[in-house]
Coordinates of C-alpha atoms in Angstrom, one line a residue:
M1 CA 65.8 68.4 115.7
Y2 CA 62.9 70.3 115.8
V3 CA 62.3 74.1 114.9
A4 CA 59.7 76.0 117.3
D5 CA 57.8 79.3 116.8
S6 CA 59.6 81.9 117.5
R7 CA 56.9 82.9 120.5
G8 CA 56.8 81.3 123.7
T9 CA 57.2 82.0 127.4
P10 CA 61.1 83.8 129.2
A11 CA 63.6 80.2 129.4
P12 CA 63.5 80.6 133.7
A13 CA 66.9 82.1 135.9
V14 CA 69.8 80.2 136.1
T15 CA 71.7 80.7 139.3
T16 CA 75.7 80.2 139.7
E17 CA 74.4 76.9 141.7
Q18 CA 72.4 75.1 138.9
A19 CA 75.6 75.8 136.6
V20 CA 78.3 73.6 138.0
A21 CA 75.0 70.5 139.4
P22 CA 74.4 68.3 136.8
G23 CA 71.3 68.9 134.0
I24 CA 68.0 68.6 135.0
R25 CA 66.3 65.8 133.3
P26 CA 63.1 67.5 130.8
G27 CA 59.5 66.5 131.9
R28 CA 60.0 66.5 127.6
R29 CA 62.2 67.2 124.7
A30 CA 61.9 71.2 124.3
A31 CA 61.7 72.7 120.5
L32 CA 64.8 73.9 119.2
G33 CA 63.9 77.9 118.3
P34 CA 64.7 78.9 115.0
T35 CA 67.4 81.1 115.6
V36 CA 69.4 78.8 116.7
F37 CA 68.6 77.2 113.2
A38 CA 69.1 80.7 111.7
L39 CA 72.6 80.7 112.8
G40 CA 73.5 77.6 112.9
T41 CA 73.0 77.6 108.9
V42 CA 74.3 80.7 108.6
S43 CA 77.6 78.9 110.6
L44 CA 76.6 76.2 108.0
I45 CA 77.3 78.4 105.0
T46 CA 80.4 80.2 106.2
D47 CA 81.9 77.2 107.6
V48 CA 82.4 75.9 104.1
S49 CA 84.5 79.3 102.8
S50 CA 86.6 79.1 106.1
E51 CA 87.2 75.3 105.9
M52 CA 87.7 75.1 101.2
V53 CA 90.7 77.2 103.0
T54 CA 91.7 75.6 106.0
A55 CA 92.2 72.6 104.4
V56 CA 95.0 74.0 101.8
L57 CA 95.9 77.1 103.7
P58 CA 99.1 74.5 105.5
L59 CA 100.3 72.8 102.7
Y60 CA 100.3 75.7 100.9
L61 CA 102.5 77.0 103.3
V62 CA 104.5 74.7 104.0
A63 CA 105.3 73.2 100.9
G64 CA 104.2 75.8 98.1
L65 CA 105.8 79.1 100.5
G66 CA 108.4 76.8 101.9
L67 CA 107.7 77.5 106.1
T68 CA 109.5 76.3 108.5
P69 CA 107.2 74.9 111.3
L70 CA 108.4 78.1 113.7
G71 CA 107.2 80.0 110.9
F72 CA 104.1 78.3 110.8
G73 CA 103.6 77.7 114.0
L74 CA 103.4 81.5 113.8
L75 CA 101.6 81.8 111.4
D76 CA 98.2 79.3 112.7
G77 CA 99.4 80.9 116.6
V78 CA 97.8 84.6 114.4
Y79 CA 94.5 83.1 113.1
N80 CA 93.6 81.1 115.9
G81 CA 95.1 83.3 118.4
V82 CA 94.0 86.8 117.1
S83 CA 90.7 86.9 117.5
A84 CA 91.3 86.6 121.6
L85 CA 92.0 90.4 121.4
V86 CA 88.3 91.6 120.0
R87 CA 85.8 88.6 121.6
L88 CA 85.5 90.7 124.7
T89 CA 85.5 93.8 122.9
G90 CA 82.1 92.2 120.4
G91 CA 80.5 90.2 123.9
H92 CA 80.2 93.3 126.0
L93 CA 79.0 96.0 123.5
G94 CA 76.5 93.2 122.3
D95 CA 75.1 93.3 125.6
R96 CA 76.0 96.6 125.9
S97 CA 73.9 97.8 123.0
G98 CA 71.7 94.6 123.1
R99 CA 72.4 94.1 119.1
H100 CA 73.8 91.1 119.2
K101 CA 72.6 90.5 115.2
L102 CA 74.2 93.4 114.5
L103 CA 77.6 92.8 115.8
A104 CA 77.2 90.1 114.7
G105 CA 76.7 91.3 111.1
L106 CA 80.1 92.7 110.9
G107 CA 82.0 89.7 112.3
Y108 CA 81.1 87.6 109.4
G109 CA 80.8 91.0 106.8
L110 CA 84.2 91.5 108.2
S111 CA 85.8 88.0 107.2
A112 CA 84.1 88.1 104.1
L113 CA 85.9 90.8 102.8
C114 CA 88.9 88.9 103.6
K115 CA 88.5 86.0 101.0
P116 CA 89.5 88.0 98.2
L117 CA 92.8 89.1 99.7
L118 CA 94.3 85.4 99.6
L119 CA 94.9 86.2 96.7
L120 CA 96.2 89.3 96.6
A121 CA 98.9 87.6 99.0
H122 CA 101.8 85.4 98.8
T123 CA 104.4 86.6 101.4
L124 CA 103.9 85.6 105.1
P125 CA 103.5 89.3 106.3
A126 CA 100.7 89.6 104.3
I127 CA 99.1 86.3 105.4
G128 CA 99.3 87.3 108.7
A129 CA 97.5 90.2 108.1
V130 CA 94.7 88.9 106.4
L131 CA 94.4 85.9 108.1
A132 CA 94.5 88.2 111.5
L133 CA 91.2 91.0 110.2
D134 CA 89.9 87.3 109.2
R135 CA 89.8 86.9 113.2
T136 CA 89.0 90.0 114.0
G137 CA 85.9 89.0 112.7
K138 CA 85.1 86.2 113.8
G139 CA 86.2 87.0 117.4
L140 CA 83.5 90.6 116.9
R141 CA 81.1 87.6 116.1
T142 CA 81.5 84.3 118.1
A143 CA 80.2 86.2 121.4
P144 CA 77.1 87.7 120.7
R145 CA 76.0 84.7 117.6
D146 CA 76.8 82.3 121.3
A147 CA 74.5 85.1 123.8
M148 CA 72.1 84.4 120.8
I149 CA 71.6 80.7 121.2
S150 CA 71.5 80.8 125.1
L151 CA 69.3 84.0 124.7
A152 CA 67.0 81.1 122.9
S153 CA 67.8 77.9 125.0
S154 CA 66.5 77.6 127.9
P155 CA 69.1 75.3 130.6
E156 CA 68.5 72.4 130.5
T157 CA 68.1 72.3 127.2
R158 CA 71.1 74.8 126.5
G159 CA 73.6 71.9 125.5
R160 CA 71.6 70.6 123.1
A161 CA 71.1 74.0 120.6
F162 CA 75.0 74.2 120.5
G163 CA 74.8 71.2 119.8
A164 CA 72.6 71.1 117.3
H165 CA 74.5 74.6 115.7
R166 CA 77.5 72.4 116.5
A167 CA 76.3 69.8 114.3
M168 CA 74.8 72.1 111.2
D169 CA 78.3 74.0 112.1
T170 CA 80.4 71.3 111.1
A171 CA 78.2 70.2 107.9
G172 CA 80.0 72.6 106.2
A173 CA 83.4 71.3 107.5
L174 CA 82.5 68.7 106.2
I175 CA 81.4 70.1 102.4
G176 CA 84.3 72.7 102.7
P177 CA 87.8 70.7 102.5
V178 CA 85.6 68.4 99.5
L179 CA 85.1 71.0 97.0
A180 CA 88.6 72.0 98.0
F181 CA 90.2 68.9 97.1
L182 CA 87.5 68.6 94.7
I183 CA 88.5 72.3 92.8
L184 CA 92.4 71.3 93.7
R185 CA 92.3 68.6 91.2
G186 CA 89.9 70.0 88.5
A187 CA 91.8 74.0 88.2
A188 CA 95.1 75.1 86.7
D189 CA 95.5 78.1 89.5
G190 CA 94.5 75.3 92.4
Y191 CA 94.9 77.5 95.0
D192 CA 94.0 81.1 93.9
A193 CA 90.6 79.5 92.7
V194 CA 90.0 77.8 95.9
F195 CA 89.7 81.4 97.7
T196 CA 87.4 82.6 94.6
V197 CA 85.1 80.2 95.2
S198 CA 85.5 80.5 99.2
S199 CA 85.0 84.3 99.1
C200 CA 82.0 83.3 97.3
V201 CA 79.8 81.5 99.8
A202 CA 81.1 83.9 102.3
A203 CA 78.7 86.5 101.2
L204 CA 75.8 84.4 101.3
G205 CA 76.5 83.2 104.7
V206 CA 75.7 87.1 105.6
L207 CA 73.2 88.1 102.9
V208 CA 71.4 84.3 105.1
L209 CA 71.9 86.4 108.5
V210 CA 70.8 89.7 107.3
L211 CA 67.8 87.7 105.7
F212 CA 66.4 84.6 108.1
V213 CA 68.3 85.4 112.3
P214 CA 65.4 86.6 113.5
R215 CA 66.5 90.4 116.2
H216 CA 64.3 89.3 118.9
T217 CA 65.2 86.4 120.9
P218 CA 62.7 83.1 120.7
A219 CA 60.7 84.0 124.1
G220 CA 58.8 86.5 122.4
R221 CA 61.0 89.0 124.3
R222 CA 64.1 91.1 123.4
A223 CA 68.2 90.7 123.7
P224 CA 68.4 92.9 127.0
A225 CA 68.8 96.4 125.3
A226 CA 70.0 99.5 127.0
E227 CA 67.9 102.5 127.3
P228 CA 70.0 105.3 127.0
G229 CA 70.8 106.3 130.8
S230 CA 69.9 102.4 131.3
V231 CA 72.0 100.8 133.7
A232 CA 73.2 98.7 130.9
A233 CA 74.0 101.4 129.0
R234 CA 76.5 103.3 131.9
V235 CA 78.0 99.3 132.5
P236 CA 82.5 99.5 131.5
L237 CA 83.6 96.9 130.2
R238 CA 85.7 95.8 133.1
A239 CA 82.2 95.5 134.3
S240 CA 82.4 92.8 132.7
V241 CA 86.5 91.4 133.1
G242 CA 84.5 91.2 136.8
L243 CA 82.6 88.5 136.1
L244 CA 85.3 86.1 136.8
R245 CA 84.7 86.9 140.0
R246 CA 81.7 83.8 139.7
P247 CA 83.1 81.1 141.6
G248 CA 81.5 79.4 138.7
L249 CA 82.7 81.2 135.6
R250 CA 85.8 81.7 136.8
R251 CA 86.2 77.9 137.4
I252 CA 86.0 77.9 133.8
S253 CA 87.7 79.7 132.7
V254 CA 90.6 78.2 134.6
C255 CA 89.9 75.4 132.7
A256 CA 89.9 76.0 129.4
L257 CA 92.9 78.4 129.2
L258 CA 95.1 75.1 131.3
L259 CA 94.3 72.5 128.4
G260 CA 93.7 75.7 125.8
L261 CA 98.4 75.4 126.4
C262 CA 98.3 72.3 125.3
T263 CA 95.7 71.0 122.1
V264 CA 97.7 71.3 119.4
S265 CA 96.2 72.9 116.1
D266 CA 94.3 71.2 114.3
A267 CA 96.8 72.3 111.0
F268 CA 99.3 70.6 113.2
V269 CA 97.4 67.1 114.2
F270 CA 96.7 67.1 110.4
L271 CA 100.6 68.2 109.7
L272 CA 102.2 65.1 112.6
L273 CA 99.4 62.6 111.1
Q274 CA 100.7 63.3 107.3
H275 CA 104.2 62.7 108.9
A276 CA 103.8 59.9 110.3
T277 CA 101.9 58.0 108.0
G278 CA 103.3 59.4 104.5
I279 CA 99.6 60.6 103.3
A280 CA 100.0 61.5 100.0
D281 CA 100.1 65.9 99.5
R282 CA 97.1 65.0 97.3
W283 CA 95.4 63.3 99.7
F284 CA 96.4 66.2 102.7
A285 CA 92.7 68.7 102.4
L286 CA 90.3 65.2 102.9
L287 CA 92.1 64.6 106.7
P288 CA 89.0 67.6 107.8
L289 CA 87.2 66.0 106.8
G290 CA 87.4 62.4 109.0
T291 CA 87.7 65.6 112.6
A292 CA 84.4 67.1 110.7
A293 CA 82.5 64.0 109.8
A294 CA 83.1 62.8 113.3
F295 CA 81.9 65.9 114.4
F296 CA 79.2 66.2 113.0
L297 CA 77.5 63.2 113.7
L298 CA 78.6 63.5 117.7
A299 CA 78.0 67.1 118.8
L300 CA 73.9 66.9 119.6
P301 CA 74.3 63.2 120.9
L302 CA 77.3 64.8 122.9
G303 CA 75.3 67.5 124.5
R304 CA 72.0 65.5 124.8
L305 CA 74.0 64.0 126.8
A306 CA 76.0 66.3 128.6
D307 CA 72.5 68.2 129.9
L308 CA 72.1 64.7 131.7
I309 CA 75.3 64.2 133.0
G310 CA 77.1 66.8 133.8
R311 CA 78.9 69.4 131.2
R312 CA 82.0 69.1 133.7
R313 CA 82.4 65.6 132.5
V314 CA 81.7 65.4 129.0
F315 CA 83.6 68.3 128.3
L316 CA 86.8 66.3 130.0
G317 CA 86.1 63.3 128.4
G318 CA 86.1 64.8 125.7
H319 CA 90.1 66.3 126.2
L320 CA 91.4 62.9 127.2
A321 CA 90.0 61.3 123.8
L322 CA 92.3 64.0 122.3
L323 CA 95.4 62.8 124.2
L324 CA 94.3 59.5 123.1
A325 CA 94.2 61.1 119.4
Y326 CA 97.9 62.4 121.3
G327 CA 99.1 58.4 122.2
L328 CA 97.9 57.4 118.5
L329 CA 99.9 59.5 117.1
L330 CA 103.0 58.7 118.7
T331 CA 102.8 55.7 117.9
G332 CA 103.2 56.2 114.7
D333 CA 102.2 54.0 111.4
V334 CA 101.8 50.9 113.1
L335 CA 98.4 50.5 114.1
P336 CA 95.8 49.5 111.1
G337 CA 93.2 52.3 110.7
M338 CA 95.5 53.6 113.2
P339 CA 94.8 58.1 111.3
Y340 CA 90.9 57.0 111.3
A341 CA 91.0 56.6 114.4
V342 CA 93.1 59.3 115.1
L343 CA 90.4 61.9 113.7
L344 CA 87.4 59.6 114.8
L345 CA 89.1 60.4 118.1
H346 CA 89.8 64.4 116.8
G347 CA 86.2 65.1 116.7
A348 CA 85.3 63.8 119.9
F349 CA 87.0 65.7 121.5
Y350 CA 85.4 68.4 119.1
A351 CA 82.5 67.9 119.4
A352 CA 82.3 67.1 123.5
T353 CA 84.5 70.1 123.9
D354 CA 83.2 73.0 121.8
G355 CA 79.7 73.9 122.3
V356 CA 79.9 71.6 126.0
L357 CA 82.4 74.5 127.2
M358 CA 79.6 77.5 125.8
A359 CA 76.4 76.0 127.1
A360 CA 78.3 75.5 130.7
A361 CA 79.3 79.0 130.7
A362 CA 76.5 80.7 130.3
D363 CA 74.5 79.4 133.2
T364 CA 76.5 81.1 135.3
V365 CA 76.1 84.7 134.2
P366 CA 72.9 86.8 134.1
E367 CA 71.5 87.3 130.9
E368 CA 72.7 91.4 130.8
H369 CA 76.4 90.3 130.9
R370 CA 75.5 86.9 128.9
G371 CA 77.4 88.0 125.4
A372 CA 80.8 89.3 127.9
G373 CA 80.6 86.0 130.1
L374 CA 80.9 83.6 126.7
A375 CA 83.7 86.3 125.1
L376 CA 85.2 85.9 128.9
V377 CA 85.1 82.2 128.2
Q378 CA 86.7 82.5 124.6
T379 CA 89.3 85.2 124.9
G380 CA 91.2 82.8 127.5
Q381 CA 90.7 79.5 125.8
A382 CA 92.4 81.3 122.2
L383 CA 95.2 83.3 123.4
S384 CA 95.7 80.3 125.6
R385 CA 95.8 78.1 122.7
F386 CA 97.9 81.2 120.5
V387 CA 100.7 80.3 122.7
C388 CA 100.2 76.5 123.0
S389 CA 100.6 77.2 118.6
I390 CA 103.8 78.6 118.9
G391 CA 105.3 77.0 121.6
F392 CA 105.1 73.3 119.4
G393 CA 106.4 75.1 116.2
A394 CA 109.3 75.5 118.1
A395 CA 109.8 72.8 120.5
W396 CA 109.2 71.6 116.9
T397 CA 111.9 73.3 114.7
A398 CA 114.4 72.9 117.8
W399 CA 113.8 68.8 119.0
G400 CA 111.5 67.0 115.7
A401 CA 108.2 66.1 115.4
R402 CA 108.3 63.2 118.7
P403 CA 109.6 64.6 121.7
A404 CA 107.1 67.7 120.9
L405 CA 104.1 65.6 120.5
I406 CA 105.2 63.9 124.0
A407 CA 105.7 67.4 125.9
A408 CA 102.2 68.1 124.1
A409 CA 100.8 64.5 125.4
A410 CA 102.6 65.4 129.1
L411 CA 100.8 68.4 129.8
L412 CA 97.9 67.3 129.0
A413 CA 97.1 64.3 131.3
V414 CA 98.8 67.3 133.8
S415 CA 96.4 69.6 132.8
V416 CA 93.1 67.3 132.5
A417 CA 93.9 66.1 136.5
V418 CA 94.2 69.7 137.6
C419 CA 90.9 70.7 136.3
A420 CA 89.2 67.2 137.6
R421 CA 90.8 68.4 140.9
L422 CA 89.9 72.0 140.8
R423 CA 86.2 71.5 141.3
L424 CA 87.1 69.6 144.6
S425 CA 89.1 71.9 145.7
D426 CA 86.8 74.9 145.6
G427 CA 84.2 72.9 148.2
T428 CA 82.0 71.4 145.1
G429 CA 80.4 67.9 146.3
P430 CA 79.7 65.2 143.4
A431 CA 76.9 68.0 141.9
S432 CA 79.4 70.2 140.4
A433 CA 79.6 68.0 137.6
A434 CA 78.1 70.5 135.3

């Protein structure tokens, strides 16, 4: 990865047709700007903090507090879905004021403040409230952060820029579970110690954001700002929602929503893997490490591949990897190396979808609405995954783990087929594979 000086020429304008065409082959490898690198560093540190909590939370709630799968599904839905309620607000306010960094900083700060509160929350309502506040911070920061990344890169390198950011972000996801595992083994009050260290790391991430993330875009201009009385300052929230009238963004949003409805959350995947293989509780905190390692290794290569062959192809391919992981989980512990294969496929799914989806969405909206456009896609995906968490938890409680996973796999297969067909049904040809 290369770091370039922030001075340069503005990125060229992007049309909707470019957004759905296969990636442009650049004549040379463009450098990634300091904004991408700095935001990647912030995400790395923040993910160390977040993944320390995420790695132990399922076991803490199910084994420690005795939650049923349905109760955990509700709480997991809150954890992953509440942010959807504020993503549109964060994206719109970032576009309206041009202060993407400020909005992102507020979101990171709010999440950092929630970590110490986990030390005081020992009941389901209290933990749910803390997690909801933490996800509010995530929802507030995600769209402005991704808008800064998209504005800091040219259209033909956008997949690589998001891939580089996600790779750095995932490096934190590699470190977090290891720290949680070591703390649980060495501390008397393991869970409280994990939450305390997580709080300190989260504060460090906010400090790095304040000190090192540039306020200006690397193209030598300010992010689109709203002067008093300007058109941007008068744009209402409904105008941001109206971006769905753009065909490219609408297709991407529909695909993200449909596929999110059958994407079982990480926590359930790890619980299913433990259920299928009998992995001991003391090793549970290391399961996210396998997913994070695959994500880290594949994020940048798959981001570059998406720039070359088309972003939608890579995005749908990632969901096929997830479908294969579901299939392996359904076989039980009968295949040698099955847990490693599941975690590899799970990480490949994220590497092929997370940053690639944002790169594809960024190509379909103008710069002045970049944050709101990305927030629309993120909101639809987050809400659909919220529904999936509740539905899967209810299905597991009512039918058992295996029938619930069979239903999720069947829905995922149908959704991938529908999304692949959607590209053809809207009048686009082979060039729309991005």
